[in-house]
PDB file of C-alpha atoms in Angstrom:
ATOM      1  CA  MET A   1     163.948  99.558 110.416  1.00 92.00           C
ATOM      2  CA  VAL A   2     164.052  99.623 114.197  1.00 96.00           C
ATOM      3  CA  TYR A   3     161.179  98.315 116.287  1.00 96.00           C
ATOM      4  CA  ARG A   4     160.421  98.238 119.981  1.00 98.00           C
ATOM      5  CA  HIS A   5     157.762  95.969 121.491  1.00 98.00           C
ATOM      6  CA  TYR A   6     155.870  96.878 124.655  1.00 98.00           C
ATOM      7  CA  PRO A   7     154.275  93.562 125.748  1.00 97.00           C
ATOM      8  CA  LYS A   8     152.250  94.963 128.657  1.00 97.00           C
ATOM      9  CA  ALA A   9     150.737  97.616 126.403  1.00 98.00           C
ATOM     10  CA  ASP A  10     150.389  95.085 123.554  1.00 98.00           C
ATOM     11  CA  THR A  11     151.953  97.653 121.252  1.00 98.00           C
ATOM     12  CA  LEU A  12     154.726  97.598 118.659  1.00 97.00           C
ATOM     13  CA  VAL A  13     156.353 100.808 117.424  1.00 98.00           C
ATOM     14  CA  ILE A  14     158.559 100.964 114.343  1.00 95.00           C
ATOM     15  CA  TRP A  15     161.004 103.544 113.065  1.00 96.00           C
ATOM     16  CA  GLN A  16     161.359 103.483 109.275  1.00 92.00           C
ATOM     17  CA  GLN A  17     164.311 105.235 107.659  1.00 94.00           C
ATOM     18  CA  TYR A  18     164.678 105.319 103.890  1.00 91.00           C
ATOM     19  CA  GLU A  19     168.064 106.324 102.482  1.00 92.00           C
ATOM     20  CA  GLY A  20     168.311 107.096  98.766  1.00 91.00           C
ATOM     21  CA  ILE A  21     164.782 107.538  97.410  1.00 90.00           C
ATOM     22  CA  TYR A  22     164.522 107.546  93.622  1.00 90.00           C
ATOM     23  CA  GLY A  23     162.371 106.400  90.713  1.00 88.00           C
ATOM     24  CA  ASP A  24     163.439 103.418  88.624  1.00 81.00           C
ATOM     25  CA  ASP A  25     160.903 103.582  85.782  1.00 72.00           C
ATOM     26  CA  GLY A  26     163.551 105.039  83.487  1.00 69.00           C
ATOM     27  CA  PHE A  27     162.306 108.631  83.417  1.00 71.00           C
ATOM     28  CA  GLU A  28     164.513 111.687  83.811  1.00 78.00           C
ATOM     29  CA  GLY A  29     162.241 112.668  86.669  1.00 84.00           C
ATOM     30  CA  LEU A  30     159.495 110.593  88.266  1.00 88.00           C
ATOM     31  CA  SER A  31     156.959 108.757  86.129  1.00 90.00           C
ATOM     32  CA  PRO A  32     153.222 109.440  86.641  1.00 90.00           C
ATOM     33  CA  LYS A  33     152.946 106.066  88.389  1.00 89.00           C
ATOM     34  CA  GLU A  34     155.785 106.936  90.758  1.00 89.00           C
ATOM     35  CA  ILE A  35     154.269 110.348  91.487  1.00 90.00           C
ATOM     36  CA  ASP A  36     150.955 108.693  92.382  1.00 88.00           C
ATOM     37  CA  GLN A  37     152.770 106.156  94.552  1.00 84.00           C
ATOM     38  CA  LEU A  38     154.670 108.858  96.404  1.00 87.00           C
ATOM     39  CA  HIS A  39     151.468 110.857  96.890  1.00 85.00           C
ATOM     40  CA  SER A  40     149.693 107.795  98.323  1.00 82.00           C
ATOM     41  CA  VAL A  41     152.411 107.515 100.956  1.00 83.00           C
ATOM     42  CA  LEU A  42     152.359 111.182 101.909  1.00 82.00           C
ATOM     43  CA  GLU A  43     148.567 111.518 101.940  1.00 80.00           C
ATOM     44  CA  GLY A  44     147.512 108.079 103.170  1.00 75.00           C
ATOM     45  CA  GLN A  45     148.359 105.301 105.589  1.00 77.00           C
ATOM     46  CA  ARG A  46     151.093 103.541 103.648  1.00 74.00           C
ATOM     47  CA  THR A  47     154.581 102.308 104.437  1.00 76.00           C
ATOM     48  CA  PHE A  48     157.213 100.145 102.747  1.00 71.00           C
ATOM     49  CA  PHE A  49     159.252  97.629 104.674  1.00 64.00           C
ATOM     50  CA  PHE A  50     162.489  97.953 102.673  1.00 50.00           C
ATOM     51  CA  SER A  51     160.917  97.829  99.228  1.00 53.00           C
ATOM     52  CA  ASN A  52     157.768  98.748  97.338  1.00 46.00           C
ATOM     53  CA  TRP A  53     157.174  95.118  96.362  1.00 41.00           C
ATOM     54  CA  ILE A  54     155.483  92.525  98.614  1.00 42.00           C
ATOM     55  CA  THR A  55     156.390  94.294 101.886  1.00 62.00           C
ATOM     56  CA  ASP A  56     154.092  97.235 101.205  1.00 74.00           C
ATOM     57  CA  TYR A  57     151.436  98.076 103.808  1.00 80.00           C
ATOM     58  CA  ASN A  58     148.627 100.121 102.247  1.00 83.00           C
ATOM     59  CA  ALA A  59     145.566 100.800 104.411  1.00 87.00           C
ATOM     60  CA  GLN A  60     143.431 101.881 101.434  1.00 87.00           C
ATOM     61  CA  GLN A  61     144.284  98.721  99.526  1.00 87.00           C
ATOM     62  CA  LEU A  62     143.278  96.606 102.525  1.00 90.00           C
ATOM     63  CA  ALA A  63     139.965  98.455 102.768  1.00 92.00           C
ATOM     64  CA  ASP A  64     139.349  97.927  99.044  1.00 92.00           C
ATOM     65  CA  GLU A  65     140.056  94.201  99.366  1.00 93.00           C
ATOM     66  CA  VAL A  66     137.633  93.939 102.287  1.00 94.00           C
ATOM     67  CA  ALA A  67     134.916  95.602 100.179  1.00 94.00           C
ATOM     68  CA  GLN A  68     135.601  93.261  97.246  1.00 93.00           C
ATOM     69  CA  MET A  69     135.488  90.165  99.432  1.00 93.00           C
ATOM     70  CA  ARG A  70     132.206  91.276 101.008  1.00 93.00           C
ATOM     71  CA  ASP A  71     130.700  91.772  97.543  1.00 91.00           C
ATOM     72  CA  LYS A  72     131.734  88.257  96.515  1.00 88.00           C
ATOM     73  CA  LEU A  73     130.380  86.807  99.747  1.00 90.00           C
ATOM     74  CA  ARG A  74     126.992  88.339  98.937  1.00 88.00           C
ATOM     75  CA  ALA A  75     127.226  87.120  95.340  1.00 84.00           C
ATOM     76  CA  ASP A  76     127.828  83.555  96.532  1.00 80.00           C
ATOM     77  CA  ASP A  77     130.908  83.148  94.317  1.00 78.00           C
ATOM     78  CA  TRP A  78     132.746  80.852  96.737  1.00 86.00           C
ATOM     79  CA  THR A  79     132.372  77.473  98.412  1.00 89.00           C
ATOM     80  CA  GLU A  80     131.526  77.380 102.126  1.00 90.00           C
ATOM     81  CA  GLU A  81     135.190  76.632 102.955  1.00 91.00           C
ATOM     82  CA  GLU A  82     136.341  79.571 100.851  1.00 92.00           C
ATOM     83  CA  LYS A  83     133.744  81.816 102.491  1.00 92.00           C
ATOM     84  CA  ALA A  84     134.976  80.867 105.964  1.00 94.00           C
ATOM     85  CA  PHE A  85     138.552  81.672 104.937  1.00 95.00           C
ATOM     86  CA  LYS A  86     137.568  85.015 103.394  1.00 94.00           C
ATOM     87  CA  ARG A  87     135.661  85.964 106.556  1.00 95.00           C
ATOM     88  CA  GLN A  88     138.858  85.342 108.520  1.00 96.00           C
ATOM     89  CA  LEU A  89     140.777  87.575 106.121  1.00 95.00           C
ATOM     90  CA  ILE A  90     138.150  90.307 106.436  1.00 96.00           C
ATOM     91  CA  ALA A  91     138.410  90.181 110.228  1.00 96.00           C
ATOM     92  CA  LEU A  92     142.215  90.263 110.033  1.00 95.00           C
ATOM     93  CA  TYR A  93     142.323  93.174 107.577  1.00 94.00           C
ATOM     94  CA  LYS A  94     139.843  95.172 109.674  1.00 95.00           C
ATOM     95  CA  LEU A  95     141.890  94.531 112.796  1.00 95.00           C
ATOM     96  CA  ILE A  96     145.047  95.710 111.058  1.00 93.00           C
ATOM     97  CA  GLY A  97     143.353  98.793 109.612  1.00 92.00           C
ATOM     98  CA  GLU A  98     141.985  99.782 113.022  1.00 95.00           C
ATOM     99  CA  ASN A  99     145.280  99.342 114.863  1.00 95.00           C
ATOM    100  CA  VAL A 100     148.072 100.464 112.520  1.00 93.00           C
ATOM    101  CA  ARG A 101     148.893 104.159 112.416  1.00 94.00           C
ATOM    102  CA  ILE A 102     151.607 105.790 110.324  1.00 92.00           C
ATOM    103  CA  GLU A 103     153.109 109.240 110.863  1.00 92.00           C
ATOM    104  CA  ASN A 104     155.247 110.599 108.057  1.00 91.00           C
ATOM    105  CA  GLY A 105     158.461 112.314 109.027  1.00 92.00           C
ATOM    106  CA  PRO A 106     160.283 114.859 106.858  1.00 93.00           C
ATOM    107  CA  PHE A 107     162.211 114.493 103.641  1.00 94.00           C
ATOM    108  CA  TYR A 108     165.886 115.355 104.021  1.00 96.00           C
ATOM    109  CA  LEU A 109     169.245 114.834 102.336  1.00 96.00           C
ATOM    110  CA  ASN A 110     171.488 112.263 103.978  1.00 95.00           C
ATOM    111  CA  GLY A 111     175.255 112.526 104.359  1.00 93.00           C
ATOM    112  CA  GLU A 112     175.725 111.505 100.722  1.00 93.00           C
ATOM    113  CA  GLY A 113     173.275 114.123  99.489  1.00 93.00           C
ATOM    114  CA  LYS A 114     170.616 111.504  98.649  1.00 94.00           C
ATOM    115  CA  LEU A 115     166.929 112.124  99.168  1.00 94.00           C
ATOM    116  CA  SER A 116     165.800 110.355 102.330  1.00 95.00           C
ATOM    117  CA  ALA A 117     162.796 110.242 104.669  1.00 94.00           C
ATOM    118  CA  THR A 118     161.465 108.719 107.877  1.00 94.00           C
ATOM    119  CA  GLN A 119     158.195 107.279 109.111  1.00 93.00           C
ATOM    120  CA  GLU A 120     156.848 106.311 112.518  1.00 94.00           C
ATOM    121  CA  VAL A 121     154.548 103.268 112.714  1.00 94.00           C
ATOM    122  CA  THR A 122     152.463 102.298 115.750  1.00 96.00           C
ATOM    123  CA  VAL A 123     150.722  98.916 115.951  1.00 96.00           C
ATOM    124  CA  THR A 124     148.291  98.448 118.844  1.00 98.00           C
ATOM    125  CA  LYS A 125     146.654  95.114 119.789  1.00 98.00           C
ATOM    126  CA  VAL A 126     149.630  93.459 118.140  1.00 97.00           C
ATOM    127  CA  SER A 127     149.026  90.098 119.846  1.00 98.00           C
ATOM    128  CA  PHE A 128     145.466  90.018 118.448  1.00 98.00           C
ATOM    129  CA  ILE A 129     146.766  90.788 114.949  1.00 96.00           C
ATOM    130  CA  ILE A 130     149.373  88.029 115.158  1.00 97.00           C
ATOM    131  CA  ALA A 131     146.832  85.514 116.470  1.00 97.00           C
ATOM    132  CA  ALA A 132     144.364  86.387 113.690  1.00 97.00           C
ATOM    133  CA  ALA A 133     147.133  86.166 111.065  1.00 96.00           C
ATOM    134  CA  ASN A 134     148.219  82.752 112.322  1.00 97.00           C
ATOM    135  CA  GLN A 135     144.658  81.461 112.208  1.00 97.00           C
ATOM    136  CA  ALA A 136     144.044  82.830 108.696  1.00 96.00           C
ATOM    137  CA  ILE A 137     147.283  81.377 107.322  1.00 96.00           C
ATOM    138  CA  LEU A 138     146.529  77.932 108.740  1.00 97.00           C
ATOM    139  CA  SER A 139     143.053  78.084 107.237  1.00 97.00           C
ATOM    140  CA  GLY A 140     144.558  79.071 103.902  1.00 96.00           C
ATOM    141  CA  LEU A 141     146.927  76.103 104.005  1.00 97.00           C
ATOM    142  CA  GLN A 142     144.055  73.753 104.798  1.00 97.00           C
ATOM    143  CA  LEU A 143     142.114  75.196 101.875  1.00 96.00           C
ATOM    144  CA  GLU A 144     145.082  74.583  99.562  1.00 96.00           C
ATOM    145  CA  ILE A 145     145.186  70.947 100.649  1.00 97.00           C
ATOM    146  CA  ASP A 146     141.436  70.478 100.224  1.00 95.00           C
ATOM    147  CA  SER A 147     141.480  72.027  96.754  1.00 92.00           C
ATOM    148  CA  ASP A 148     144.616  70.120  95.641  1.00 94.00           C
ATOM    149  CA  SER A 149     146.427  73.410  95.005  1.00 95.00           C
ATOM    150  CA  LEU A 150     149.251  72.866  97.508  1.00 95.00           C
ATOM    151  CA  ASP A 151     152.738  72.627  96.007  1.00 93.00           C
ATOM    152  CA  GLN A 152     153.218  68.988  95.009  1.00 91.00           C
ATOM    153  CA  SER A 153     156.737  69.289  93.571  1.00 92.00           C
ATOM    154  CA  ASP A 154     158.176  67.592  96.666  1.00 95.00           C
ATOM    155  CA  PRO A 155     156.128  64.636  98.021  1.00 95.00           C
ATOM    156  CA  GLN A 156     157.523  65.243 101.518  1.00 96.00           C
ATOM    157  CA  TYR A 157     155.978  68.718 101.710  1.00 97.00           C
ATOM    158  CA  LEU A 158     152.348  67.722 102.292  1.00 97.00           C
ATOM    159  CA  PRO A 159     153.078  65.710 105.491  1.00 97.00           C
ATOM    160  CA  LEU A 160     155.002  68.691 106.884  1.00 98.00           C
ATOM    161  CA  VAL A 161     152.085  71.043 106.233  1.00 98.00           C
ATOM    162  CA  GLU A 162     149.652  68.552 107.732  1.00 97.00           C
ATOM    163  CA  LYS A 163     151.831  68.380 110.857  1.00 97.00           C
ATOM    164  CA  VAL A 164     151.744  72.174 111.176  1.00 97.00           C
ATOM    165  CA  LEU A 165     147.951  72.111 110.842  1.00 98.00           C
ATOM    166  CA  LYS A 166     147.546  69.276 113.358  1.00 97.00           C
ATOM    167  CA  THR A 167     149.686  70.999 115.986  1.00 97.00           C
ATOM    168  CA  LYS A 168     148.241  74.440 115.143  1.00 97.00           C
ATOM    169  CA  LEU A 169     151.743  75.851 115.077  1.00 97.00           C
ATOM    170  CA  GLU A 170     151.998  79.600 115.683  1.00 97.00           C
ATOM    171  CA  LEU A 171     153.736  80.579 112.463  1.00 97.00           C
ATOM    172  CA  PHE A 172     154.309  84.147 113.698  1.00 96.00           C
ATOM    173  CA  GLN A 173     155.521  84.736 117.252  1.00 97.00           C
ATOM    174  CA  LEU A 174     156.524  87.966 118.985  1.00 97.00           C
ATOM    175  CA  GLN A 175     158.000  87.495 122.444  1.00 97.00           C
ATOM    176  CA  GLY A 176     159.848  90.336 124.099  1.00 97.00           C
ATOM    177  CA  GLN A 177     161.822  91.887 121.259  1.00 98.00           C
ATOM    178  CA  ARG A 178     162.160  88.614 119.348  1.00 97.00           C
ATOM    179  CA  LEU A 179     160.060  88.199 116.227  1.00 96.00           C
ATOM    180  CA  GLN A 180     160.011  84.669 114.788  1.00 97.00           C
ATOM    181  CA  VAL A 181     158.478  83.324 111.594  1.00 96.00           C
ATOM    182  CA  HIS A 182     158.189  79.555 111.144  1.00 97.00           C
ATOM    183  CA  TRP A 183     157.372  77.782 107.908  1.00 97.00           C
ATOM    184  CA  PRO A 184     157.344  74.114 106.852  1.00 97.00           C
ATOM    185  CA  LEU A 185     159.926  73.220 104.197  1.00 97.00           C
ATOM    186  CA  THR A 186     161.530  70.021 103.044  1.00 97.00           C
ATOM    187  CA  ALA A 187     165.318  69.774 102.973  1.00 96.00           C
ATOM    188  CA  GLY A 188     165.240  70.050  99.206  1.00 95.00           C
ATOM    189  CA  MET A 189     163.064  73.164  99.271  1.00 96.00           C
ATOM    190  CA  PHE A 190     165.278  74.746 101.927  1.00 96.00           C
ATOM    191  CA  LEU A 191     168.350  74.246  99.710  1.00 96.00           C
ATOM    192  CA  ASP A 192     166.696  75.996  96.761  1.00 95.00           C
ATOM    193  CA  LYS A 193     169.024  78.651  95.354  1.00 95.00           C
ATOM    194  CA  ASP A 194     166.601  81.561  95.753  1.00 92.00           C
ATOM    195  CA  ILE A 195     165.741  80.602  99.340  1.00 93.00           C
ATOM    196  CA  GLN A 196     169.404  80.249 100.255  1.00 95.00           C
ATOM    197  CA  GLU A 197     170.226  83.642  98.759  1.00 91.00           C
ATOM    198  CA  ALA A 198     167.384  85.271 100.712  1.00 88.00           C
ATOM    199  CA  ILE A 199     168.444  83.581 103.954  1.00 92.00           C
ATOM    200  CA  ASN A 200     172.112  84.503 103.496  1.00 92.00           C
ATOM    201  CA  GLN A 201     171.168  88.111 102.845  1.00 87.00           C
ATOM    202  CA  PHE A 202     168.917  88.146 105.922  1.00 89.00           C
ATOM    203  CA  ARG A 203     171.763  86.780 108.055  1.00 92.00           C
ATOM    204  CA  GLN A 204     174.195  89.395 106.740  1.00 89.00           C
ATOM    205  CA  GLN A 205     171.729  92.097 107.722  1.00 86.00           C
ATOM    206  CA  GLY A 206     171.484  90.956 111.338  1.00 86.00           C
ATOM    207  CA  GLY A 207     168.752  88.338 111.239  1.00 92.00           C
ATOM    208  CA  ARG A 208     169.003  84.658 112.127  1.00 95.00           C
ATOM    209  CA  ALA A 209     167.728  81.597 110.282  1.00 96.00           C
ATOM    210  CA  MET A 210     167.585  77.943 111.304  1.00 96.00           C
ATOM    211  CA  PHE A 211     166.323  74.743 109.686  1.00 97.00           C
ATOM    212  CA  LYS A 212     165.375  71.716 111.748  1.00 96.00           C
ATOM    213  CA  GLU A 213     163.027  68.778 111.255  1.00 94.00           C
ATOM    214  CA  GLY A 214     161.196  70.208 108.279  1.00 96.00           C
ATOM    215  CA  LEU A 215     160.753  73.682 109.708  1.00 97.00           C
ATOM    216  CA  VAL A 216     162.618  76.865 108.809  1.00 97.00           C
ATOM    217  CA  THR A 217     162.668  79.604 111.452  1.00 97.00           C
ATOM    218  CA  VAL A 218     163.807  83.146 110.773  1.00 95.00           C
ATOM    219  CA  GLU A 219     164.035  85.559 113.654  1.00 96.00           C
ATOM    220  CA  LEU A 220     164.979  89.109 114.485  1.00 95.00           C
ATOM    221  CA  GLY A 221     165.686  90.666 117.846  1.00 96.00           C
ATOM    222  CA  LYS A 222     166.294  89.050 121.207  1.00 96.00           C
ATOM    223  CA  LEU A 223     163.838  87.961 123.855  1.00 95.00           C
ATOM    224  CA  LYS A 224     165.225  90.348 126.487  1.00 95.00           C
ATOM    225  CA  GLY A 225     166.658  92.951 124.148  1.00 94.00           C
ATOM    226  CA  LYS A 226     165.806  96.629 124.183  1.00 95.00           C
ATOM    227  CA  GLU A 227     164.765  96.813 120.538  1.00 96.00           C
ATOM    228  CA  ALA A 228     165.455  95.121 117.210  1.00 96.00           C
ATOM    229  CA  LYS A 229     167.070  96.536 114.087  1.00 94.00           C
ATOM    230  CA  LEU A 230     167.295  95.411 110.488  1.00 90.00           C
ATOM    231  CA  GLU A 231     169.255  97.394 107.918  1.00 89.00           C
ATOM    232  CA  VAL A 232     168.789  96.334 104.305  1.00 83.00           C
ATOM    233  CA  VAL A 233     170.665  97.459 101.219  1.00 80.00           C
ATOM    234  CA  LEU A 234     168.475  96.505  98.282  1.00 74.00           C
ATOM    235  CA  PRO A 235     170.424  94.500  95.674  1.00 68.00           C
ATOM    236  CA  GLY A 236     170.684  95.681  92.100  1.00 64.00           C
ATOM    237  CA  THR A 237     169.771  99.296  92.843  1.00 69.00           C
ATOM    238  CA  ASN A 238     171.311 102.155  90.898  1.00 79.00           C
ATOM    239  CA  PHE A 239     170.468 105.406  92.659  1.00 85.00           C
ATOM    240  CA  GLN A 240     169.504 108.381  90.535  1.00 86.00           C
ATOM    241  CA  SER A 241     168.742 111.856  91.843  1.00 89.00           C
ATOM    242  CA  ASN A 242     165.502 112.016  89.856  1.00 90.00           C
ATOM    243  CA  ALA A 243     162.984 112.438  92.694  1.00 92.00           C
ATOM    244  CA  LEU A 244     164.460 115.483  94.411  1.00 93.00           C
ATOM    245  CA  ALA A 245     163.083 118.152  92.056  1.00 93.00           C
ATOM    246  CA  HIS A 246     159.514 116.840  92.339  1.00 92.00           C
ATOM    247  CA  VAL A 247     159.709 116.510  96.115  1.00 93.00           C
ATOM    248  CA  ARG A 248     161.134 120.017  96.509  1.00 93.00           C
ATOM    249  CA  LYS A 249     158.347 121.409  94.310  1.00 92.00           C
ATOM    250  CA  ARG A 250     155.425 119.628  95.957  1.00 91.00           C
ATOM    251  CA  TYR A 251     156.617 118.903  99.487  1.00 90.00           C
ATOM    252  CA  GLU A 252     159.406 120.134 101.756  1.00 91.00           C
ATOM    253  CA  VAL A 253     162.980 118.968 102.110  1.00 94.00           C
ATOM    254  CA  MET A 254     164.510 119.906 105.450  1.00 94.00           C
ATOM    255  CA  ASP A 255     167.979 121.415 105.285  1.00 86.00           C
ATOM    256  CA  GLN A 256     168.808 120.560 108.894  1.00 90.00           C
ATOM    257  CA  TYR A 257     167.625 117.160 110.109  1.00 94.00           C
ATOM    258  CA  ASP A 258     169.330 114.573 112.268  1.00 96.00           C
ATOM    259  CA  PRO A 259     167.528 111.217 111.854  1.00 97.00           C
ATOM    260  CA  THR A 260     169.534 109.597 114.648  1.00 96.00           C
ATOM    261  CA  ALA A 261     168.469 112.247 117.145  1.00 97.00           C
ATOM    262  CA  ALA A 262     164.898 112.089 115.828  1.00 97.00           C
ATOM    263  CA  ARG A 263     164.836 108.320 116.310  1.00 97.00           C
ATOM    264  CA  THR A 264     166.075 108.718 119.899  1.00 97.00           C
ATOM    265  CA  ASP A 265     163.348 111.285 120.586  1.00 98.00           C
ATOM    266  CA  PHE A 266     160.723 109.013 119.027  1.00 97.00           C
ATOM    267  CA  PHE A 267     161.540 106.020 121.186  1.00 98.00           C
ATOM    268  CA  ARG A 268     161.849 108.189 124.301  1.00 97.00           C
ATOM    269  CA  ALA A 269     158.329 109.457 123.645  1.00 97.00           C
ATOM    270  CA  MET A 270     157.049 105.911 122.995  1.00 98.00           C
ATOM    271  CA  ASP A 271     158.638 104.720 126.250  1.00 98.00           C
ATOM    272  CA  GLY A 272     156.698 107.404 128.048  1.00 97.00           C
ATOM    273  CA  LEU A 273     153.437 106.246 126.488  1.00 97.00           C
ATOM    274  CA  TYR A 274     153.758 102.473 126.518  1.00 97.00           C
ATOM    275  CA  LYS A 275     156.530 101.321 128.846  1.00 92.00           C
ATOM    276  CA  LYS A 276     154.970  99.944 132.023  1.00 81.00           C
TER     277      LYS A 276
END
């Protein structure tokens, strides 16, 4: 993933490059579920940030969630605090849906002969999206405290969350080309094995992570950089050439495609549109 932020245009553009696309449901080819998933990407507004778990952006799914939340608001299924939070989520999801656009690039075979593909993502009004996300997350944390559902495994965690709420900390920040995510954690939580493994992997892939005074900060890119890049090799993957036949049959696989040149052309075009 390579992104470039244009602050004056309030726009973020992202180049997605997937190397080694395959199905892992255990079928010789693709499973029906995997075929549907692939079709939803090619026919809809959907992109995966490194994996098809958690970091999946699906415009149709967001729209469906908005409709479900509106139905429950009318049915009076929530408390007033929950309703206020859900209204914030609805506003956030609508803002994202209206300002995220995805253009699918071609399928191609990379240098190792593995099925690969690219996508181009444009996010307009990015500062509004970040501000709305920060507000919704803080409201969600407050709701967890009020409903006694906040993690109580470490007694030092609650005061840290309350401090974040009191100071209205901007949990997500995008300045120049530097994207930062802040989150309250106790020292014990920070040293958790899974968290340490994730942080070490992020650092190996070019990101940075810091822990100070009950706050972990992960960041990518530099304030005055030209762009930011994150290259992730998913752990535990065992590539199989089981998607190629289906893709060749239903879509097109380009014989001659240079993703590096295409990425250069993409950012040159984006500079022309948004660099001021």
